[in-house]
Backbone as a ProteinNet text record, in pm:
[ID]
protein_1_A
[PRIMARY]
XXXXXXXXXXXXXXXXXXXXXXXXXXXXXXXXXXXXXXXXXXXXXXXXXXXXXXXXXXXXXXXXXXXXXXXXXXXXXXXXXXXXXXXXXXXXXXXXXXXXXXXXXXXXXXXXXXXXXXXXXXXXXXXXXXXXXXXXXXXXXXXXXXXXXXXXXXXXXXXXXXXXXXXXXXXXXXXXXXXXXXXX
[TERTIARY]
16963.8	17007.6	17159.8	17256.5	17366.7	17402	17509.5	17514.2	17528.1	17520.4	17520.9	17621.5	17704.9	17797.2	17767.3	17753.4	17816.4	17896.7	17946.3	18040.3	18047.8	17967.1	17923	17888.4	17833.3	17748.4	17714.2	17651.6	17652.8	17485.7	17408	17293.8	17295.1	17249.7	17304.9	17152.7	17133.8	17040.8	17111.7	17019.8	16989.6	17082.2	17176.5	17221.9	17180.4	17271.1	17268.5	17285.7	17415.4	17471	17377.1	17302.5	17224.5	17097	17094.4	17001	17002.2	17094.2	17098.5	17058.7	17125.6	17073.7	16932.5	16863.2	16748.6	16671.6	16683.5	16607	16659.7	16763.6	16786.9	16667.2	16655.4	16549.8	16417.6	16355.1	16237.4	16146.9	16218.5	16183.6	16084.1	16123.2	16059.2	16030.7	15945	15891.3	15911.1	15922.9	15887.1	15775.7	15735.8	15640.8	15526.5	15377.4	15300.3	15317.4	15347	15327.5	15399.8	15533.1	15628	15594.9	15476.6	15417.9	15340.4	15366.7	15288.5	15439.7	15579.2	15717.6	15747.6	15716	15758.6	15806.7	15951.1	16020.3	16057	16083	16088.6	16189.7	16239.5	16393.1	16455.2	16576	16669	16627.3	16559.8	16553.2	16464	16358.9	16244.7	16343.8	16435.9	16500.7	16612.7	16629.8	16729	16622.5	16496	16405.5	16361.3	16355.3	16317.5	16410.4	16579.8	16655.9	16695.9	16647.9	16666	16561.3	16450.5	16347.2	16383.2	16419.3	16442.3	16591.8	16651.8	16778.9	16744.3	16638.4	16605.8	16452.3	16465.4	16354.2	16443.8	16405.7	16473.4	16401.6	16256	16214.5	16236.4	16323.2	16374.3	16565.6	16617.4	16721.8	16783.9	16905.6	16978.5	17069.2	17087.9	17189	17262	17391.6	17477.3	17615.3	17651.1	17826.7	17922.8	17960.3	18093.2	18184.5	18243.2	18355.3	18369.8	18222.5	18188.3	18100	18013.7	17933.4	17773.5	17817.8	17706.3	17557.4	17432.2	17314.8	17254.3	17237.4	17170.7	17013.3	16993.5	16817.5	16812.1	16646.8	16658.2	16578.6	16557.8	16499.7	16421.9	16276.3	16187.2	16156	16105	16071.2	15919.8	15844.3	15737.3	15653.2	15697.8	15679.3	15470.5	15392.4	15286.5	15236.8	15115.4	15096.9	15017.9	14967	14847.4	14947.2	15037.7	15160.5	15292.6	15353.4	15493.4	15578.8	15587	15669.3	15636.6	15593.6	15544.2	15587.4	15657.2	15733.1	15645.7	15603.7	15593.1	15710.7	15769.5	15925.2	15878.4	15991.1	16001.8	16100.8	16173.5	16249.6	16199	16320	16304.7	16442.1	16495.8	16619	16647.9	16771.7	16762.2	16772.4	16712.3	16736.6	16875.8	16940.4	17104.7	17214.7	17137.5	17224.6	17120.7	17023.1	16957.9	17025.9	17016.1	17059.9	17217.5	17251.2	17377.3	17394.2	17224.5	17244	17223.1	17212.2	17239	17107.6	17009.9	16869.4	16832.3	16861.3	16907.7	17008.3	17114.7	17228.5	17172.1	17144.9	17073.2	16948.8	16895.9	16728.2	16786.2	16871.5	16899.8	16940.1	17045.2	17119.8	17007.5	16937.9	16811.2	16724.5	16689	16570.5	16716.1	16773.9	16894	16908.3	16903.2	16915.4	16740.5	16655.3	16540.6	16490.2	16551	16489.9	16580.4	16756.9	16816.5	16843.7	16823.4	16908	16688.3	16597.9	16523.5	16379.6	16405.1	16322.1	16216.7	16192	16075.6	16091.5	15962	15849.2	15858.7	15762.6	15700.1	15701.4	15757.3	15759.4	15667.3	15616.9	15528.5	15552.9	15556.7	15542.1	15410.6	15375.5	15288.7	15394.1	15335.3	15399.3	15293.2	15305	15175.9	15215.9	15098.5	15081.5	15178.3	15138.8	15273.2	15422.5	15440.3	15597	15676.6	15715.3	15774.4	15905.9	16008.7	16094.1	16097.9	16011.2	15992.9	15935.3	15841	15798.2	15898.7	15997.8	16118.3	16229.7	16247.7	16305.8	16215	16106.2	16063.6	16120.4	16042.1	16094.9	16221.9	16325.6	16475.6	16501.1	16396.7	16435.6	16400.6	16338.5	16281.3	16141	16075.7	15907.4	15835.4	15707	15583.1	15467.8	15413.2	15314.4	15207.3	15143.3	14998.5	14848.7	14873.1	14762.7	14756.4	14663.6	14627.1	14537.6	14540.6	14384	14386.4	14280.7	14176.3	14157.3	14212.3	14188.2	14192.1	14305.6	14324.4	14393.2	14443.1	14515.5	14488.3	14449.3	14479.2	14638.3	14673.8	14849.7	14813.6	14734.5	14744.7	14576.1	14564.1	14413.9	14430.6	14323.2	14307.7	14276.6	14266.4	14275.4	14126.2	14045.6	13923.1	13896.5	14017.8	14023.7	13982.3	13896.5	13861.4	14004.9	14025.1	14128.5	14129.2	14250	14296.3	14346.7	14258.7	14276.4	14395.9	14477.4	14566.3	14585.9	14603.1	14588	14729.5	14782.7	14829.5	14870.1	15004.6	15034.3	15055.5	15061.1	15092	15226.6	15326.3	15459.9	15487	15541	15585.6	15682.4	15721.1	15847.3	15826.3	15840.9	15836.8	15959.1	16008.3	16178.5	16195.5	16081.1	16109.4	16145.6	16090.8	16136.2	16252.4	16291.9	16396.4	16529.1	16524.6	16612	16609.6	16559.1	16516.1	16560.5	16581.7	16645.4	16797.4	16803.2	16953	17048.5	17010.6	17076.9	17080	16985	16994.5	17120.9	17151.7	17326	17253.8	17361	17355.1	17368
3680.5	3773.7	3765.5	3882.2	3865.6	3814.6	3722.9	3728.4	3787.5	3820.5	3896.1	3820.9	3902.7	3841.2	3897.7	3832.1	3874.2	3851.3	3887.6	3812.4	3699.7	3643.7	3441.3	3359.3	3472.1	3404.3	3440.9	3363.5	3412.1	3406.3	3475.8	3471	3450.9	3372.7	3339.2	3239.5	3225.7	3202.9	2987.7	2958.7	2797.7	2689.4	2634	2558	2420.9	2315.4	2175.3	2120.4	2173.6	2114.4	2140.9	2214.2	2248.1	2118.4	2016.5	1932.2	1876.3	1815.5	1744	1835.9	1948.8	2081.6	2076.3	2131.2	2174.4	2007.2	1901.7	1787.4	1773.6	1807.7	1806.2	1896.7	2009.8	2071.3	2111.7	1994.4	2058.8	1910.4	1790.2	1651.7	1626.3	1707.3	1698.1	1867.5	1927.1	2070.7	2068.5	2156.3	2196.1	2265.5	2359.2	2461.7	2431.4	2467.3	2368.2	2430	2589.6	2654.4	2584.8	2537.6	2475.4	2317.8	2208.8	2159.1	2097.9	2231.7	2248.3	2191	2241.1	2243.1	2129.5	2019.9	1886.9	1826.1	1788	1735.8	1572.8	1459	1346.5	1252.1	1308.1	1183.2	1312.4	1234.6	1316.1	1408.2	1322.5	1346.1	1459.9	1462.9	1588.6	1727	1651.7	1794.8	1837.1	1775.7	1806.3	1876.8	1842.4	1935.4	2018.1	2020.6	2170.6	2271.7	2240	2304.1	2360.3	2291.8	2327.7	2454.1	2407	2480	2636	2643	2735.4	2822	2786.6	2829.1	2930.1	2905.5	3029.4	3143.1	3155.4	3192.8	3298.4	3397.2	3516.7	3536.2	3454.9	3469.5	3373	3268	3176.4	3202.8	3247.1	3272.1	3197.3	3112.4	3010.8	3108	3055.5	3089.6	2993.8	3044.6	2921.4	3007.6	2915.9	2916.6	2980	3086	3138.3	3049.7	2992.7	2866.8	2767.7	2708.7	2593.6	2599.7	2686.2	2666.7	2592.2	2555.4	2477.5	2531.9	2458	2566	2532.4	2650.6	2614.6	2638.6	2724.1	2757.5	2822.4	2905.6	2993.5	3134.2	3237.1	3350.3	3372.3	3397.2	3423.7	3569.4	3605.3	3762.2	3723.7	3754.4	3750.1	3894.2	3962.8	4084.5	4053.2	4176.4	4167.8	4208	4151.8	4141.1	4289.2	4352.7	4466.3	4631.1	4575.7	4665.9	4666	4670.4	4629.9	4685.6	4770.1	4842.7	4740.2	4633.1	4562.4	4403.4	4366.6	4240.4	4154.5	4034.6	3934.7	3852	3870.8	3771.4	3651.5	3575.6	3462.4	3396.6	3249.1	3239.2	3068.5	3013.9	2834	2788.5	2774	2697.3	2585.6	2508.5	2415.1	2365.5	2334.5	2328	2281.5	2230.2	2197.6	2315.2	2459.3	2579.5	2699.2	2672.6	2735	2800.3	2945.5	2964.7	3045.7	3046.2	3079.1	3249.3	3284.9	3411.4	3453.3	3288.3	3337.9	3369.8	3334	3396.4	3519.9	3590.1	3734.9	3797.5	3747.9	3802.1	3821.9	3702.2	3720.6	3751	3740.3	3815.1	3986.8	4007.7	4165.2	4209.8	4130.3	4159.9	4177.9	4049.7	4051.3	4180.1	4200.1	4320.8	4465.6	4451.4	4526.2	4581.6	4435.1	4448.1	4513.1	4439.8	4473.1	4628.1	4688.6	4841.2	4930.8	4912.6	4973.5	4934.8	4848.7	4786.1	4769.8	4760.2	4672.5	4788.2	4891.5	5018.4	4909.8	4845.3	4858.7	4906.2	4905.9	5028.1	4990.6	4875.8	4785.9	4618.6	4561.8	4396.9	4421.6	4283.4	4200.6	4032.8	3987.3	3840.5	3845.8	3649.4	3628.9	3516.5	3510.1	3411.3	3358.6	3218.5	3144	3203	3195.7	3253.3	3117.4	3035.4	2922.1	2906.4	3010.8	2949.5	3103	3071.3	3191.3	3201.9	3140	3162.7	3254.6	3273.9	3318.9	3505.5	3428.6	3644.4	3701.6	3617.2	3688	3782.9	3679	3706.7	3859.7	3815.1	3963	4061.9	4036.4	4178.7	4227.9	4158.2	4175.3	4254.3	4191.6	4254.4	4393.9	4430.8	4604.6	4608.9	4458.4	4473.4	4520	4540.5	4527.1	4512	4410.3	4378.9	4413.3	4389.3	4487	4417.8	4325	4248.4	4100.6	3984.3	3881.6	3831.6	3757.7	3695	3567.8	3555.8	3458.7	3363.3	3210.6	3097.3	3146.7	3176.6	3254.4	3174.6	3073.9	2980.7	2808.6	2743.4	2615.9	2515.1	2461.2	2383.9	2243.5	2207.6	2063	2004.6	1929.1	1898.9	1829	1791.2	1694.2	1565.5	1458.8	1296.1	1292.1	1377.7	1334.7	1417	1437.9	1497.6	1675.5	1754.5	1886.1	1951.3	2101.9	2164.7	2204.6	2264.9	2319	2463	2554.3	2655.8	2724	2801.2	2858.4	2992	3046.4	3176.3	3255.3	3370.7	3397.8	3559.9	3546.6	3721.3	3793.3	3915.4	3999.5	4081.3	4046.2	4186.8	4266.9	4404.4	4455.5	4525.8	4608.6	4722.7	4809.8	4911.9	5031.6	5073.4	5105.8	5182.9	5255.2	5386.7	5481.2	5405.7	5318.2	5280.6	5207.7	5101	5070.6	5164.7	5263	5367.6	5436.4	5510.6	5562.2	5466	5317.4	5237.8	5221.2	5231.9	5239	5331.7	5425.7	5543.9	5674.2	5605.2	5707.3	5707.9	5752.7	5740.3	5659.3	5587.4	5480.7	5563.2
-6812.9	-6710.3	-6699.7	-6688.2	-6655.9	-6503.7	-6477.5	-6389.4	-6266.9	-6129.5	-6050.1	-5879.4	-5853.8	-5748.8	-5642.2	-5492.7	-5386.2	-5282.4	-5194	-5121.1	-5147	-5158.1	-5130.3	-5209.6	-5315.8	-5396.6	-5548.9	-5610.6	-5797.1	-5845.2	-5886.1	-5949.3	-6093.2	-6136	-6268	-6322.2	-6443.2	-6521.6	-6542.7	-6471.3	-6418.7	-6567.1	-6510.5	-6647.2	-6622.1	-6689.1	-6695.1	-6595.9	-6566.7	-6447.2	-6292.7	-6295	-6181.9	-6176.8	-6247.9	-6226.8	-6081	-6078	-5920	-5820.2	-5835.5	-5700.2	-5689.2	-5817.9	-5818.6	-5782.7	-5817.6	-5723.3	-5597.9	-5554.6	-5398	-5289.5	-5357.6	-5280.2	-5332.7	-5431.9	-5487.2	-5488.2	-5473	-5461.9	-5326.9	-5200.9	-5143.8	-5026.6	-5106.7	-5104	-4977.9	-4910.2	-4747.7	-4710.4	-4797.1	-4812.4	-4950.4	-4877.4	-4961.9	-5112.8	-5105.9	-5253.5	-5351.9	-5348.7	-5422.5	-5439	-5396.6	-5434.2	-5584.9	-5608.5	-5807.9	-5866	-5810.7	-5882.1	-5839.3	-5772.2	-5741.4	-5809.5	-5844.2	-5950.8	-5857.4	-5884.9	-5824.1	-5914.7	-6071.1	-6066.6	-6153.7	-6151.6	-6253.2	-6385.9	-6438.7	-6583.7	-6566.9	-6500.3	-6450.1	-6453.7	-6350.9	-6293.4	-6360.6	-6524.9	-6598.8	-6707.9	-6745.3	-6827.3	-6776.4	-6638.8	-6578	-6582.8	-6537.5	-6586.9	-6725.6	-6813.8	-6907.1	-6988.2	-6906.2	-6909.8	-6870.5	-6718.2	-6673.5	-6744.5	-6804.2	-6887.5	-6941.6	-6993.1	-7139.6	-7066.1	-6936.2	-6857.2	-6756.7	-6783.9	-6650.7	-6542.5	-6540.7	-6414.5	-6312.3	-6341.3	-6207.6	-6259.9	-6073.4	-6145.1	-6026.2	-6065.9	-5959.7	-5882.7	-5750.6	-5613.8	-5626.1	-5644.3	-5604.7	-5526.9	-5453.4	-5358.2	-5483.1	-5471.2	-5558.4	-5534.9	-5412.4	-5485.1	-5527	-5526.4	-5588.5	-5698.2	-5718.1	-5851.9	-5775.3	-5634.4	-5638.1	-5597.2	-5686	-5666.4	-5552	-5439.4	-5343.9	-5298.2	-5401.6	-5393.7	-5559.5	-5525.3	-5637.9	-5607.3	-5654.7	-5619.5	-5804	-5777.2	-5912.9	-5830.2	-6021.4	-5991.8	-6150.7	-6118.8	-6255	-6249.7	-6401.7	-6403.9	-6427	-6376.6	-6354.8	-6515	-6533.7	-6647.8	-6703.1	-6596.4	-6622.1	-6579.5	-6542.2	-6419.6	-6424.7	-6553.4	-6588.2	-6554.4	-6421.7	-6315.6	-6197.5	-6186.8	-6048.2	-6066.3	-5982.6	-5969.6	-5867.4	-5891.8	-5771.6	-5731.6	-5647.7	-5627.8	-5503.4	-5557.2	-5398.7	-5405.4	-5328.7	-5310.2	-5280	-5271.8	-5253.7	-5168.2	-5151.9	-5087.1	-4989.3	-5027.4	-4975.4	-4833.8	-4801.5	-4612.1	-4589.2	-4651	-4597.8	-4590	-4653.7	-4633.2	-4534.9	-4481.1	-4413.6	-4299.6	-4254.3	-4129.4	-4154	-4287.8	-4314.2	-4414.4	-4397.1	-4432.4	-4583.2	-4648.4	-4823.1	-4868.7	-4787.7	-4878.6	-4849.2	-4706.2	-4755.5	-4831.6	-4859.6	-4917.2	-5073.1	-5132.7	-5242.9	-5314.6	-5228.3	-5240.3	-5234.7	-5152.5	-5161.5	-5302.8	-5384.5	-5443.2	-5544.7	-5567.9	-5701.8	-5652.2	-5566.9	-5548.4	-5539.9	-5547.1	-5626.7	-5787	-5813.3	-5951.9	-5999	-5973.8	-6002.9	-5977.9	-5903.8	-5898.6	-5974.2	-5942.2	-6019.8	-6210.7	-6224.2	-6357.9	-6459.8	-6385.4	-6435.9	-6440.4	-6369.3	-6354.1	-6302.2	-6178.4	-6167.3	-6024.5	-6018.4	-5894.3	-5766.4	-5786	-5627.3	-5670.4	-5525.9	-5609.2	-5448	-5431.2	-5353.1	-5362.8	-5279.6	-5164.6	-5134.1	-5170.6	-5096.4	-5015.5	-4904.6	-4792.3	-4696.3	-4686.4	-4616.3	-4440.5	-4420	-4240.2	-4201.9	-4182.9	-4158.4	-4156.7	-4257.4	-4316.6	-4260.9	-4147.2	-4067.2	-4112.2	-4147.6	-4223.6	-4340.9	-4394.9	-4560.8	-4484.3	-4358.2	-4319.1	-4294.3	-4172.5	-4136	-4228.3	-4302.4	-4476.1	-4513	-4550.6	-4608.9	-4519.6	-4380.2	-4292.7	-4274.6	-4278.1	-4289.6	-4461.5	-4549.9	-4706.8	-4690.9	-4567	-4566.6	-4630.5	-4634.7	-4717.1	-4574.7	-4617.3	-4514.6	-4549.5	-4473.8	-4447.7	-4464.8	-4573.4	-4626.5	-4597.7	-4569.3	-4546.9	-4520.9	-4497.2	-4470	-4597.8	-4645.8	-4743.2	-4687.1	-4616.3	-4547.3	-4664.5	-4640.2	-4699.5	-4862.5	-4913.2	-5042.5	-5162.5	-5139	-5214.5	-5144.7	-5244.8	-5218.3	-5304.8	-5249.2	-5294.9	-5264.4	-5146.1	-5140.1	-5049.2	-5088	-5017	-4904.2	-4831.3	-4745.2	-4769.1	-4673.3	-4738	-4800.5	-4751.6	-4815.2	-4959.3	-4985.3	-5149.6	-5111.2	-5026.9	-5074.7	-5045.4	-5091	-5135	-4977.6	-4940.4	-4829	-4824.5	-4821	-4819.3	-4748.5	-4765.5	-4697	-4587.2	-4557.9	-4509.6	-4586.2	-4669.6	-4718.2	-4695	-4644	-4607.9	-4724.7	-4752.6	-4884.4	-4805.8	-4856.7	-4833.5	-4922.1	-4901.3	-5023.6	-5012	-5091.2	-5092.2	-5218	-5193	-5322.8	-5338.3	-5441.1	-5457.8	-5382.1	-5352.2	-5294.4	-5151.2	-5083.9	-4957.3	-4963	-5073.7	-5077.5	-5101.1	-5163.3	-5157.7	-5035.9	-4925.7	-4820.5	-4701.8	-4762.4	-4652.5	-4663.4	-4815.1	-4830.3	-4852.9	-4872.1	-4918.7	-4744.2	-4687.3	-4549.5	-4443	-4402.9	-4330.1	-4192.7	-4164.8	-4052.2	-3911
[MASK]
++++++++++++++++++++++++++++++++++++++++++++++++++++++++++++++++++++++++++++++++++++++++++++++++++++++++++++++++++++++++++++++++++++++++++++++++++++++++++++++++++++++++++++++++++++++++

């Protein structure tokens, strides 16, 4: 992916140097989905980076004056629907509250409708994790539904799986254009 700038910030395809970032906020998940991505020493989080290098569907956030990575935003094109994006987002709680996971989630669902022709992306987001709905609703998605105990990420002590409750968001171009292109 080429890189992508905004006020604040750089989207850019995950390098070397992003090891330490990416174990700062993935060592210990906040949210159960990111659980599966649990990276726990260096070396993990220097093959994951490396991993992710040559992969356009995880793409790093980092501070334009520092370089430094502070989350990441994925987009995974649908396999049956290659106009249809599933996106999401990860970041580190030490930059929370400062605006950059809208700033850059805009910019990628930017790039993704104009530069990438696709259609409709969709979020899933756990009924729990109110941070991540807010986010959608500010991205201009909505809310299509609920799936009742739809994903399991982590079990209970007595080993069975723990079902989740799981919102669906979405956005179509046509609404994303219609939100942006309409006079204020």
């Amino acid at each position: 992916m080429h890189s992508l700038e905004t006020n604040r910030l750089i989207l850019r395809n995950f390098t070397a140097t992003d090891a330490q970032g990416l174990l700062e906020y993935t060592a210990n998940p906040r949210v159960n989905c990111f659980m599966d991505h649990n990276v726990l020493t260096l070396e993990d989080a220097a093959a994951e980076v490396e991993k992710r290098s040559r992969d356009d569907s995880h793409i790093a956030v980092c501070l334009k004056d520092s370089n430094e990575l502070i989350g990441e935003l994925f987009g995974m094109k649908e396999e049956r629907d290659s106009d249809t994006y599933s996106i999401g987002w990860n970041f580190n709680a030490r930059f929370e509250g400062k605006g950059y996971a809208s700033e850059s989630a805009n910019a990628f669902i930017e790039h993704l409708f104009t530069q990438q022709g696709v259609r409709r992306l969709y979020a899933y987001v756990e009924d729990d994790n109110f941070r991540s709905q807010k986010l959608s609703e500010k991205l201009g998605m909505r809310q299509e539904g609920c799936f009742m105990e739809f994903v399991s990420f982590v079990k209970y002590e007595d080993g069975t799986p723990k079902y989740e409750n799981t919102f669906q968001y979405a956005l179509l171009k046509k609404e994303w254009l219609a939100q942006h292109l309409s006079p204020d």
